[in-house]
Amino acid sequence: MRVHNFSAGPAALPLAVLERAQQELTDFQGSGMSVMEMSHRSKAFVDIAAQAEADCRTLLAIPDDYAVLFLQGGATAQFAAVPLNLCPNGGKADYINTGSWSTKAIKEAARYLDAHEAASSKTSNFDRIPPFTDWSLREDADYLHLCSNETIGGVQFHDVPAVDALLVADMSSDIMSRPVDVSRYGVIYAGAQKNLGPAGLTLVIVRRDLLDRPASAVPSVLDYAAQAAADSMANTPPTYAWYLVGLVFQWLLQQGGLAAMAERNARKAQTLYALIDGSNFYASPVQPESRSHMNVPFTLPDAALDAEFLAGAEAAGLKNLKGHRSVGGMRASLYNAVELDAVEALCSYMQDFERERG
Ligand code: PMP
């Protein structure tokens, strides 16, 4: 039996994708072998890889002057790869600090360059995107980094101001949940294990003119120019993860693409926030205008009820609702593969729990 899985990542995948992978597991399309058993240089795998890239380009309407890379190391490796590739000889970068993941990105970048916190919502416990009017951007910064969705805090950019700076975004937890104007960014990166597929693969979208910078100290597996020149096969790529991500892309196209996903995701999130806001029992720690459509943290009136809430949820087939250990409370992650009926089941459980305990 499949459960309703609200995990923050690795996270729920579309059942249709898993079933297709299952069907092709031991014999991929008459090849007599699993995708896992294929050389990454074989025609069969090179075709899988190329199709995944083509579908990725279609879904996000990625302009031709951008390279699409399928790398390893997670978004964490990109925290270092971004400064190393964009500023190989050091430099200055501005960072917007909206929570745990931005904080980690800043800390890592500070090892390689002058990383400046241009805005932060830390004093209000990361409950919002800092108002644009408070951003102190440096004119000579080499780039401006932001995290489009804070997976732990549940804070999301719903629009990004027009800035002169080269924009870099960590979209790990909301990539492909809505359309994005890629042409506004220099680099977009995302770990796959939330909205794209299994862990082990990192999507990096980089404007090609940024590949020309002499990348002296960059490890070659993280070197955007080298990986672009090698079609992301400078070394053995995570072939099976790449294949699964390709299946997710096909599923997204069948669902109507990212505009359709954005509508669905907004509906799911609104359903849950409406319940939270309509109750005197549950509360959201995030300001309404900055609330994430992907990760919805919420609290009960007394943390002493948390264990009972979670045990009851488990028993009802509602899994992985415990908030991140750093913030406590609950968190429901509503990625693309989490259907509205899962959210409705959660809401109905929450109402029952409130009736009994409220
Ligand atoms: N950025 C964000 C927004 C994340 O949610 C995560 C993972 N939860 C990371 C970065 C780090 O990703 P990884 O574990 O793939 O390195």
Tab-separated table of C-alpha atoms and ligand atoms in Angstrom:
chain	number	residue	atom	x	y	z
A	1	MET	CA	0.000	0.000	0.000
A	2	ARG	CA	1.287	3.490	-0.870
A	3	VAL	CA	1.120	6.104	1.876
A	4	HIS	CA	0.720	9.862	1.679
A	5	ASN	CA	4.358	10.938	1.852
A	6	PHE	CA	5.030	14.525	2.966
A	7	SER	CA	8.804	14.098	3.172
A	8	ALA	CA	10.968	17.181	2.552
A	9	GLY	CA	13.424	15.140	0.524
A	10	PRO	CA	14.163	12.615	-0.716
A	11	ALA	CA	10.472	12.889	-1.385
A	12	ALA	CA	7.434	11.384	-3.062
A	13	LEU	CA	7.754	10.513	-6.741
A	14	PRO	CA	4.866	10.128	-9.180
A	15	LEU	CA	3.526	6.562	-9.021
A	16	ALA	CA	3.347	6.434	-12.828
A	17	VAL	CA	7.092	7.111	-12.971
A	18	LEU	CA	7.917	4.403	-10.454
A	19	GLU	CA	5.729	1.911	-12.311
A	20	ARG	CA	7.360	2.724	-15.617
A	21	ALA	CA	10.812	2.307	-14.033
A	22	GLN	CA	9.663	-0.983	-12.523
A	23	GLN	CA	8.457	-2.212	-15.874
A	24	GLU	CA	11.771	-1.284	-17.506
A	25	LEU	CA	13.955	-2.278	-14.571
A	26	THR	CA	15.483	-5.505	-15.816
A	27	ASP	CA	15.163	-5.009	-19.567
A	28	PHE	CA	15.165	-1.443	-20.825
A	29	GLN	CA	13.223	-1.328	-24.094
A	30	GLY	CA	14.527	-4.624	-25.420
A	31	SER	CA	18.173	-3.873	-24.676
A	32	GLY	CA	18.343	-6.952	-22.421
A	33	MET	CA	19.748	-4.939	-19.539
A	34	SER	CA	18.797	-2.421	-16.916
A	35	VAL	CA	19.656	1.258	-17.403
A	36	MET	CA	21.776	0.737	-14.268
A	37	GLU	CA	23.885	-1.788	-16.138
A	38	MET	CA	24.563	0.321	-19.218
A	39	SER	CA	27.710	2.180	-20.085
A	40	HIS	CA	27.146	5.918	-19.923
A	41	ARG	CA	28.799	5.987	-23.354
A	42	SER	CA	26.316	3.541	-24.907
A	43	LYS	CA	23.907	4.852	-27.512
A	44	ALA	CA	20.938	3.776	-25.393
A	45	PHE	CA	22.092	5.839	-22.420
A	46	VAL	CA	23.285	8.831	-24.454
A	47	ASP	CA	19.778	8.926	-25.971
A	48	ILE	CA	18.173	8.827	-22.497
A	49	ALA	CA	20.436	11.676	-21.383
A	50	ALA	CA	19.753	13.781	-24.465
A	51	GLN	CA	15.989	13.278	-24.182
A	52	ALA	CA	16.083	14.336	-20.516
A	53	GLU	CA	17.956	17.501	-21.433
A	54	ALA	CA	15.563	18.267	-24.300
A	55	ASP	CA	12.517	17.786	-22.049
A	56	CYS	CA	14.107	19.924	-19.337
A	57	ARG	CA	14.644	22.688	-21.891
A	58	THR	CA	11.029	22.434	-23.047
A	59	LEU	CA	9.574	22.479	-19.532
A	60	LEU	CA	11.543	25.504	-18.350
A	61	ALA	CA	11.702	27.170	-21.803
A	62	ILE	CA	15.476	27.381	-21.381
A	63	PRO	CA	17.047	29.705	-23.972
A	64	ASP	CA	19.695	28.222	-26.288
A	65	ASP	CA	22.438	30.341	-24.778
A	66	TYR	CA	22.207	28.333	-21.550
A	67	ALA	CA	23.958	25.046	-20.820
A	68	VAL	CA	22.058	22.377	-18.870
A	69	LEU	CA	24.312	20.236	-16.684
A	70	PHE	CA	23.503	17.031	-14.816
A	71	LEU	CA	26.060	16.860	-12.014
A	72	GLN	CA	26.702	15.196	-8.660
A	73	GLY	CA	27.472	16.522	-5.186
A	74	GLY	CA	24.036	17.920	-4.434
A	75	ALA	CA	23.171	21.562	-3.997
A	76	THR	CA	25.831	21.624	-1.290
A	77	ALA	CA	28.558	21.138	-3.884
A	78	GLN	CA	27.041	24.064	-5.790
A	79	PHE	CA	27.433	26.286	-2.727
A	80	ALA	CA	31.166	26.034	-3.553
A	81	ALA	CA	30.909	25.549	-7.317
A	82	VAL	CA	29.115	28.870	-7.815
A	83	PRO	CA	31.855	31.082	-6.313
A	84	LEU	CA	34.616	28.898	-7.749
A	85	ASN	CA	33.249	29.062	-11.288
A	86	LEU	CA	32.011	32.641	-11.305
A	87	CYS	CA	34.922	34.150	-9.387
A	88	PRO	CA	37.901	31.831	-9.886
A	89	ASN	CA	40.264	34.443	-8.508
A	90	GLY	CA	38.096	35.543	-5.609
A	91	GLY	CA	35.703	38.449	-5.750
A	92	LYS	CA	32.584	39.853	-4.138
A	93	ALA	CA	29.157	38.316	-3.916
A	94	ASP	CA	25.925	39.469	-2.278
A	95	TYR	CA	23.657	36.935	-0.609
A	96	ILE	CA	20.046	37.254	0.563
A	97	ASN	CA	19.668	35.289	3.776
A	98	THR	CA	16.195	33.787	4.104
A	99	GLY	CA	16.963	30.814	6.338
A	100	SER	CA	18.980	27.645	6.908
A	101	TRP	CA	19.950	26.942	3.302
A	102	SER	CA	20.911	30.519	2.458
A	103	THR	CA	22.980	30.584	5.625
A	104	LYS	CA	24.842	27.463	4.530
A	105	ALA	CA	25.387	28.867	1.046
A	106	ILE	CA	26.872	32.069	2.494
A	107	LYS	CA	29.135	30.180	4.863
A	108	GLU	CA	30.523	28.041	2.079
A	109	ALA	CA	30.969	30.958	-0.328
A	110	ALA	CA	32.851	32.892	2.357
A	111	ARG	CA	35.612	30.292	2.073
A	112	TYR	CA	36.308	31.466	-1.476
A	113	LEU	CA	35.356	35.109	-1.736
A	114	ASP	CA	33.988	38.157	0.026
A	115	ALA	CA	30.411	37.019	0.724
A	116	HIS	CA	28.181	39.834	1.946
A	117	GLU	CA	24.797	39.331	3.548
A	118	ALA	CA	22.868	41.960	1.613
A	119	ALA	CA	19.611	41.293	3.464
A	120	SER	CA	18.401	38.926	6.133
A	121	SER	CA	15.195	38.088	7.941
A	122	LYS	CA	17.046	36.463	10.816
A	123	THR	CA	15.851	39.002	13.395
A	124	SER	CA	12.248	37.935	12.730
A	125	ASN	CA	13.227	34.264	12.855
A	126	PHE	CA	13.251	33.920	9.037
A	127	ASP	CA	9.490	34.342	8.813
A	128	ARG	CA	9.541	36.286	5.533
A	129	ILE	CA	11.492	37.340	2.465
A	130	PRO	CA	13.286	40.552	3.516
A	131	PRO	CA	11.519	43.505	1.837
A	132	PHE	CA	13.339	44.515	-1.364
A	133	THR	CA	13.665	48.071	-0.087
A	134	ASP	CA	15.940	46.762	2.692
A	135	TRP	CA	18.401	45.015	0.397
A	136	SER	CA	21.855	46.599	0.508
A	137	LEU	CA	23.363	45.442	-2.770
A	138	ARG	CA	26.924	46.339	-3.695
A	139	GLU	CA	27.349	47.797	-7.145
A	140	ASP	CA	30.599	45.939	-7.698
A	141	ALA	CA	29.341	42.519	-6.573
A	142	ASP	CA	30.092	39.731	-9.051
A	143	TYR	CA	26.712	38.109	-8.434
A	144	LEU	CA	23.647	38.095	-6.186
A	145	HIS	CA	22.595	34.766	-4.683
A	146	LEU	CA	19.187	33.813	-3.337
A	147	CYS	CA	17.391	30.642	-2.324
A	148	SER	CA	14.010	30.683	-4.074
A	149	ASN	CA	12.444	28.402	-1.470
A	150	GLU	CA	13.710	27.676	2.035
A	151	THR	CA	12.857	24.020	2.546
A	152	ILE	CA	13.097	24.121	6.344
A	153	GLY	CA	11.539	27.507	7.096
A	154	GLY	CA	8.876	27.328	4.396
A	155	VAL	CA	9.625	30.776	2.986
A	156	GLN	CA	9.407	31.282	-0.787
A	157	PHE	CA	10.075	34.101	-3.222
A	158	HIS	CA	6.845	34.786	-5.111
A	159	ASP	CA	8.584	37.430	-7.141
A	160	VAL	CA	12.168	38.563	-7.498
A	161	PRO	CA	12.919	42.249	-7.989
A	162	ALA	CA	14.608	43.502	-11.142
A	163	VAL	CA	18.265	43.921	-10.220
A	164	ASP	CA	21.335	44.782	-12.265
A	165	ALA	CA	23.368	42.056	-10.605
A	166	LEU	CA	24.009	38.652	-12.094
A	167	LEU	CA	21.376	36.499	-10.369
A	168	VAL	CA	22.162	33.040	-8.999
A	169	ALA	CA	19.438	30.914	-7.429
A	170	ASP	CA	19.303	27.761	-5.370
A	171	MET	CA	15.981	26.307	-6.555
A	172	SER	CA	16.463	22.899	-4.937
A	173	SER	CA	13.020	22.731	-3.400
A	174	ASP	CA	10.839	24.528	-5.912
A	175	ILE	CA	12.362	23.884	-9.318
A	176	MET	CA	9.712	22.852	-11.836
A	177	SER	CA	6.917	23.639	-9.392
A	178	ARG	CA	6.080	26.736	-11.452
A	179	PRO	CA	7.319	28.494	-14.598
A	180	VAL	CA	10.524	30.522	-14.194
A	181	ASP	CA	11.995	33.136	-16.509
A	182	VAL	CA	15.408	31.476	-16.860
A	183	SER	CA	16.758	34.405	-18.877
A	184	ARG	CA	16.802	36.525	-15.699
A	185	TYR	CA	19.407	34.238	-14.110
A	186	GLY	CA	23.086	33.575	-14.633
A	187	VAL	CA	22.998	30.256	-12.775
A	188	ILE	CA	20.150	28.130	-11.421
A	189	TYR	CA	20.910	24.972	-9.494
A	190	ALA	CA	18.841	22.319	-7.746
A	191	GLY	CA	19.356	18.971	-6.092
A	192	ALA	CA	16.994	16.462	-7.672
A	193	GLN	CA	15.561	14.782	-4.600
A	194	LYS	CA	12.507	16.978	-4.072
A	195	ASN	CA	10.754	17.821	-7.304
A	196	LEU	CA	12.875	16.105	-9.938
A	197	GLY	CA	13.678	12.542	-8.940
A	198	PRO	CA	15.942	10.556	-6.655
A	199	ALA	CA	18.944	11.907	-4.749
A	200	GLY	CA	22.299	11.813	-6.487
A	201	LEU	CA	21.767	14.234	-9.326
A	202	THR	CA	22.066	18.014	-9.371
A	203	LEU	CA	20.656	20.123	-12.159
A	204	VAL	CA	22.675	23.211	-13.063
A	205	ILE	CA	21.510	25.710	-15.678
A	206	VAL	CA	24.185	28.217	-16.589
A	207	ARG	CA	24.357	31.032	-19.113
A	208	ARG	CA	27.033	30.131	-21.624
A	209	ASP	CA	28.934	33.407	-21.541
A	210	LEU	CA	29.771	32.590	-17.905
A	211	LEU	CA	31.655	29.502	-19.033
A	212	ASP	CA	34.501	31.573	-20.425
A	213	ARG	CA	35.984	32.531	-17.066
A	214	PRO	CA	39.361	30.921	-16.467
A	215	ALA	CA	38.509	28.355	-13.813
A	216	SER	CA	41.869	27.775	-12.238
A	217	ALA	CA	41.036	26.272	-8.854
A	218	VAL	CA	37.761	24.497	-9.615
A	219	PRO	CA	37.731	20.719	-9.152
A	220	SER	CA	37.131	19.400	-12.654
A	221	VAL	CA	33.871	17.601	-11.767
A	222	LEU	CA	32.460	20.948	-10.623
A	223	ASP	CA	33.916	22.948	-13.507
A	224	TYR	CA	30.921	24.212	-15.480
A	225	ALA	CA	32.923	24.769	-18.683
A	226	ALA	CA	34.536	21.328	-18.564
A	227	GLN	CA	31.243	19.608	-17.793
A	228	ALA	CA	29.407	21.535	-20.515
A	229	ALA	CA	32.104	20.573	-23.032
A	230	ALA	CA	31.766	16.921	-21.977
A	231	ASP	CA	27.926	16.849	-21.988
A	232	SER	CA	28.051	16.352	-18.185
A	233	MET	CA	30.131	13.222	-18.665
A	234	ALA	CA	33.554	14.470	-17.610
A	235	ASN	CA	33.340	11.447	-15.337
A	236	THR	CA	30.720	8.726	-14.861
A	237	PRO	CA	27.397	10.470	-14.240
A	238	PRO	CA	24.669	9.086	-11.921
A	239	THR	CA	23.063	7.261	-14.820
A	240	TYR	CA	20.039	5.741	-13.117
A	241	ALA	CA	19.098	9.003	-11.356
A	242	TRP	CA	19.421	10.800	-14.697
A	243	TYR	CA	17.077	8.268	-16.317
A	244	LEU	CA	14.503	8.647	-13.509
A	245	VAL	CA	14.659	12.430	-13.691
A	246	GLY	CA	14.008	12.051	-17.418
A	247	LEU	CA	10.896	10.003	-16.645
A	248	VAL	CA	9.720	12.718	-14.233
A	249	PHE	CA	10.206	15.321	-16.993
A	250	GLN	CA	8.028	13.237	-19.333
A	251	TRP	CA	5.397	12.947	-16.602
A	252	LEU	CA	5.471	16.733	-16.094
A	253	LEU	CA	4.948	17.291	-19.808
A	254	GLN	CA	1.975	14.912	-19.728
A	255	GLN	CA	0.507	16.841	-16.785
A	256	GLY	CA	0.456	19.994	-18.898
A	257	GLY	CA	3.844	21.466	-17.976
A	258	LEU	CA	4.841	23.915	-15.303
A	259	ALA	CA	1.905	26.329	-15.576
A	260	ALA	CA	-0.421	23.430	-14.801
A	261	MET	CA	1.818	22.326	-11.922
A	262	ALA	CA	1.884	25.858	-10.494
A	263	GLU	CA	-1.913	25.955	-10.451
A	264	ARG	CA	-2.151	22.598	-8.753
A	265	ASN	CA	0.551	23.448	-6.242
A	266	ALA	CA	-1.143	26.735	-5.343
A	267	ARG	CA	-4.428	24.911	-4.808
A	268	LYS	CA	-2.807	22.291	-2.562
A	269	ALA	CA	-0.991	24.906	-0.490
A	270	GLN	CA	-4.085	27.114	-0.194
A	271	THR	CA	-6.117	24.155	1.018
A	272	LEU	CA	-3.698	23.559	3.877
A	273	TYR	CA	-3.074	27.231	4.753
A	274	ALA	CA	-6.846	27.851	4.788
A	275	LEU	CA	-7.248	25.149	7.409
A	276	ILE	CA	-4.365	26.510	9.480
A	277	ASP	CA	-5.574	30.115	9.275
A	278	GLY	CA	-9.163	29.123	9.988
A	279	SER	CA	-8.242	27.354	13.212
A	280	ASN	CA	-7.265	28.613	16.645
A	281	PHE	CA	-5.339	25.402	17.180
A	282	TYR	CA	-2.788	25.282	14.339
A	283	ALA	CA	-0.510	28.180	13.452
A	284	SER	CA	1.849	29.076	10.628
A	285	PRO	CA	5.150	30.708	11.623
A	286	VAL	CA	5.484	32.367	8.193
A	287	GLN	CA	4.091	35.740	7.077
A	288	PRO	CA	1.297	35.173	4.517
A	289	GLU	CA	3.023	36.916	1.565
A	290	SER	CA	6.164	34.758	1.913
A	291	ARG	CA	4.555	31.370	2.479
A	292	SER	CA	5.929	28.505	0.477
A	293	HIS	CA	3.734	26.426	-1.807
A	294	MET	CA	6.167	23.552	-1.377
A	295	ASN	CA	6.971	23.258	2.331
A	296	VAL	CA	4.314	24.169	4.861
A	297	PRO	CA	5.556	24.322	8.459
A	298	PHE	CA	2.921	24.558	11.173
A	299	THR	CA	2.725	24.283	14.927
A	300	LEU	CA	0.278	22.901	17.460
A	301	PRO	CA	-0.685	25.051	20.461
A	302	ASP	CA	1.486	22.951	22.756
A	303	ALA	CA	4.618	21.072	21.646
A	304	ALA	CA	3.654	18.389	24.157
A	305	LEU	CA	0.945	17.323	21.657
A	306	ASP	CA	3.428	16.837	18.803
A	307	ALA	CA	4.243	13.193	19.485
A	308	GLU	CA	0.593	12.210	19.691
A	309	PHE	CA	-0.211	14.159	16.511
A	310	LEU	CA	2.598	12.420	14.645
A	311	ALA	CA	1.710	8.950	15.918
A	312	GLY	CA	-1.906	9.406	14.851
A	313	ALA	CA	-0.810	10.715	11.463
A	314	GLU	CA	1.475	7.706	10.949
A	315	ALA	CA	-1.375	5.372	11.783
A	316	ALA	CA	-3.545	7.175	9.219
A	317	GLY	CA	-0.920	6.702	6.491
A	318	LEU	CA	0.275	10.321	6.619
A	319	LYS	CA	4.056	10.058	6.770
A	320	ASN	CA	7.029	12.344	7.403
A	321	LEU	CA	5.224	15.298	8.948
A	322	LYS	CA	7.775	16.005	11.663
A	323	GLY	CA	9.347	19.436	11.277
A	324	HIS	CA	13.089	19.785	10.786
A	325	ARG	CA	15.041	19.115	13.974
A	326	SER	CA	16.317	22.697	13.972
A	327	VAL	CA	12.846	24.293	14.174
A	328	GLY	CA	10.493	21.645	15.593
A	329	GLY	CA	6.740	21.582	14.962
A	330	MET	CA	5.357	20.009	11.812
A	331	ARG	CA	6.136	20.396	8.152
A	332	ALA	CA	4.154	19.101	5.197
A	333	SER	CA	6.081	19.109	1.927
A	334	LEU	CA	3.749	19.350	-1.043
A	335	TYR	CA	6.007	18.734	-4.029
A	336	ASN	CA	4.663	18.054	-7.517
A	337	ALA	CA	4.132	14.345	-6.876
A	338	VAL	CA	1.986	14.957	-3.781
A	339	GLU	CA	-1.603	14.940	-5.020
A	340	LEU	CA	-4.470	17.085	-3.766
A	341	ASP	CA	-6.093	14.007	-2.222
A	342	ALA	CA	-3.056	13.629	0.065
A	343	VAL	CA	-3.521	17.222	1.245
A	344	GLU	CA	-7.236	16.613	1.763
A	345	ALA	CA	-6.478	13.497	3.801
A	346	LEU	CA	-4.038	15.516	5.917
A	347	CYS	CA	-6.569	18.310	6.427
A	348	SER	CA	-9.234	15.898	7.486
A	349	TYR	CA	-6.865	14.257	9.990
A	350	MET	CA	-5.888	17.690	11.328
A	351	GLN	CA	-9.537	18.648	11.808
A	352	ASP	CA	-10.266	15.416	13.665
A	353	PHE	CA	-7.224	15.914	15.881
A	354	GLU	CA	-8.260	19.483	16.681
A	355	ARG	CA	-11.790	18.352	17.526
A	356	GLU	CA	-10.456	15.791	19.981
A	357	ARG	CA	-7.661	17.832	21.518
A	358	GLY	CA	-8.603	21.462	20.895
B	1	PMP	N1	19.359	23.956	-0.729
B	1	PMP	C1	18.099	23.667	-0.391
B	1	PMP	C2	17.037	24.711	-0.588
B	1	PMP	C3	17.790	22.412	0.136
B	1	PMP	O1	16.533	22.115	0.484
B	1	PMP	C4	18.818	21.443	0.293
B	1	PMP	C5	18.549	20.046	0.810
B	1	PMP	N2	17.517	19.849	1.633
B	1	PMP	C6	20.117	21.806	-0.049
B	1	PMP	C7	20.346	23.060	-0.573
B	1	PMP	C8	21.253	20.844	0.109
B	1	PMP	O2	21.097	19.868	-0.850
B	1	PMP	P1	21.959	18.535	-0.893
B	1	PMP	O3	21.634	17.771	0.332
B	1	PMP	O4	21.463	17.890	-2.152
B	1	PMP	O5	23.374	18.929	-0.977
